[in-house]
Amino acid sequence: MPAMLIAYAGIVLLLIVGALAVLTKKTVLPQWMFACHTIIFQIIFVLIPDIRQALGAGISTWDFVLSQGSGNAALCIWMISNAVWAGRQIKRIKGEMN
């Protein structure tokens, strides 16, 4: 297990540095894109099953999927939002050139 902790430490470091870069305007992305960041959606997807259980709902397969697939789903949302933003930027730049 200690070998896995090294990998997780690197992943956490990359996520935090990426989030801080967006928040401090060190990237081309606007600050509002932090709302679509991987960290935000991972927290949301992991907390949904906990909130449901705290409210008395039974454990379901959907809870397991949300908690276990949170990293992949959050990354997909982050990549899609970046692609949409980049596409809009390209259209805006082409519109200004004409």
Short mmCIF file of C-alpha atoms in Angstrom, two decimals:
data_model
loop_
_atom_site.label_atom_id
_atom_site.label_comp_id
_atom_site.label_asym_id
_atom_site.label_seq_id
_atom_site.Cartn_x
_atom_site.Cartn_y
_atom_site.Cartn_z
CA MET A 1 0.00 0.00 0.00
CA PRO A 2 2.80 2.56 0.59
CA ALA A 3 3.64 2.49 -3.11
CA MET A 4 0.07 3.52 -3.92
CA LEU A 5 0.29 6.43 -1.48
CA ILE A 6 3.11 7.92 -3.55
CA ALA A 7 0.91 7.83 -6.65
CA TYR A 8 -2.04 9.33 -4.80
CA ALA A 9 0.16 12.09 -3.41
CA GLY A 10 1.18 13.01 -6.95
CA ILE A 11 -2.42 13.00 -8.16
CA VAL A 12 -3.57 15.19 -5.26
CA LEU A 13 -0.69 17.58 -5.86
CA LEU A 14 -1.54 17.90 -9.56
CA LEU A 15 -5.22 18.50 -8.82
CA ILE A 16 -4.50 21.16 -6.21
CA VAL A 17 -1.90 22.93 -8.35
CA GLY A 18 -4.27 22.87 -11.33
CA ALA A 19 -7.12 24.31 -9.26
CA LEU A 20 -4.90 27.03 -7.83
CA ALA A 21 -3.62 27.89 -11.31
CA VAL A 22 -7.19 28.44 -12.52
CA LEU A 23 -8.11 30.47 -9.42
CA THR A 24 -5.02 32.70 -9.60
CA LYS A 25 -5.30 33.27 -13.38
CA LYS A 26 -2.05 31.44 -14.19
CA THR A 27 -3.77 29.72 -17.12
CA VAL A 28 -5.69 30.95 -20.15
CA LEU A 29 -8.90 29.72 -18.50
CA PRO A 30 -11.15 32.26 -16.79
CA GLN A 31 -11.64 31.94 -13.03
CA TRP A 32 -15.28 30.85 -13.38
CA MET A 33 -14.02 27.61 -14.96
CA PHE A 34 -13.08 26.53 -11.42
CA ALA A 35 -16.78 25.70 -11.01
CA CYS A 36 -16.22 22.88 -13.53
CA HIS A 37 -12.92 21.73 -12.02
CA THR A 38 -12.31 18.08 -11.25
CA ILE A 39 -12.05 18.69 -7.50
CA ILE A 40 -15.53 20.24 -7.31
CA PHE A 41 -17.25 17.36 -9.08
CA GLN A 42 -15.32 14.70 -7.17
CA ILE A 43 -16.50 16.23 -3.91
CA ILE A 44 -20.08 16.43 -5.18
CA PHE A 45 -20.13 12.83 -6.45
CA VAL A 46 -18.57 11.47 -3.28
CA LEU A 47 -20.90 13.39 -0.96
CA ILE A 48 -24.18 12.48 -2.69
CA PRO A 49 -24.25 8.90 -1.30
CA ASP A 50 -23.29 10.14 2.17
CA ILE A 51 -26.05 12.75 2.16
CA ARG A 52 -28.59 10.20 0.94
CA GLN A 53 -27.63 7.76 3.68
CA ALA A 54 -27.73 10.50 6.32
CA LEU A 55 -31.30 11.25 5.21
CA GLY A 56 -32.25 7.61 5.71
CA ALA A 57 -32.10 6.26 2.16
CA GLY A 58 -30.89 2.72 1.64
CA ILE A 59 -27.60 1.92 -0.01
CA SER A 60 -28.00 1.36 -3.73
CA THR A 61 -25.85 0.50 -6.70
CA TRP A 62 -26.09 4.13 -7.80
CA ASP A 63 -24.37 5.21 -4.56
CA PHE A 64 -21.51 2.83 -5.27
CA VAL A 65 -21.21 4.06 -8.86
CA LEU A 66 -21.13 7.70 -7.75
CA SER A 67 -18.48 7.18 -5.11
CA GLN A 68 -16.27 4.83 -7.10
CA GLY A 69 -16.62 6.53 -10.48
CA SER A 70 -16.30 10.07 -9.19
CA GLY A 71 -12.76 10.55 -10.49
CA ASN A 72 -13.52 9.40 -14.01
CA ALA A 73 -16.79 11.31 -14.26
CA ALA A 74 -15.25 14.48 -12.84
CA LEU A 75 -12.37 14.29 -15.30
CA CYS A 76 -14.78 13.82 -18.21
CA ILE A 77 -16.81 16.86 -17.12
CA TRP A 78 -13.62 18.94 -16.78
CA MET A 79 -12.38 17.91 -20.23
CA ILE A 80 -15.77 18.54 -21.89
CA SER A 81 -16.07 21.98 -20.28
CA ASN A 82 -12.54 22.86 -21.45
CA ALA A 83 -13.33 21.70 -24.97
CA VAL A 84 -16.55 23.74 -25.07
CA TRP A 85 -14.73 26.81 -23.74
CA ALA A 86 -11.91 26.41 -26.28
CA GLY A 87 -14.41 26.00 -29.12
CA ARG A 88 -16.17 29.20 -28.12
CA GLN A 89 -12.85 31.02 -27.92
CA ILE A 90 -11.91 29.90 -31.43
CA LYS A 91 -15.26 31.10 -32.79
CA ARG A 92 -14.88 34.42 -30.99
CA ILE A 93 -11.37 34.95 -32.34
CA LYS A 94 -12.42 34.03 -35.89
CA GLY A 95 -15.38 36.41 -35.58
CA GLU A 96 -13.06 39.26 -34.56
CA MET A 97 -10.75 38.59 -37.52
CA ASN A 98 -13.56 38.96 -40.08
#
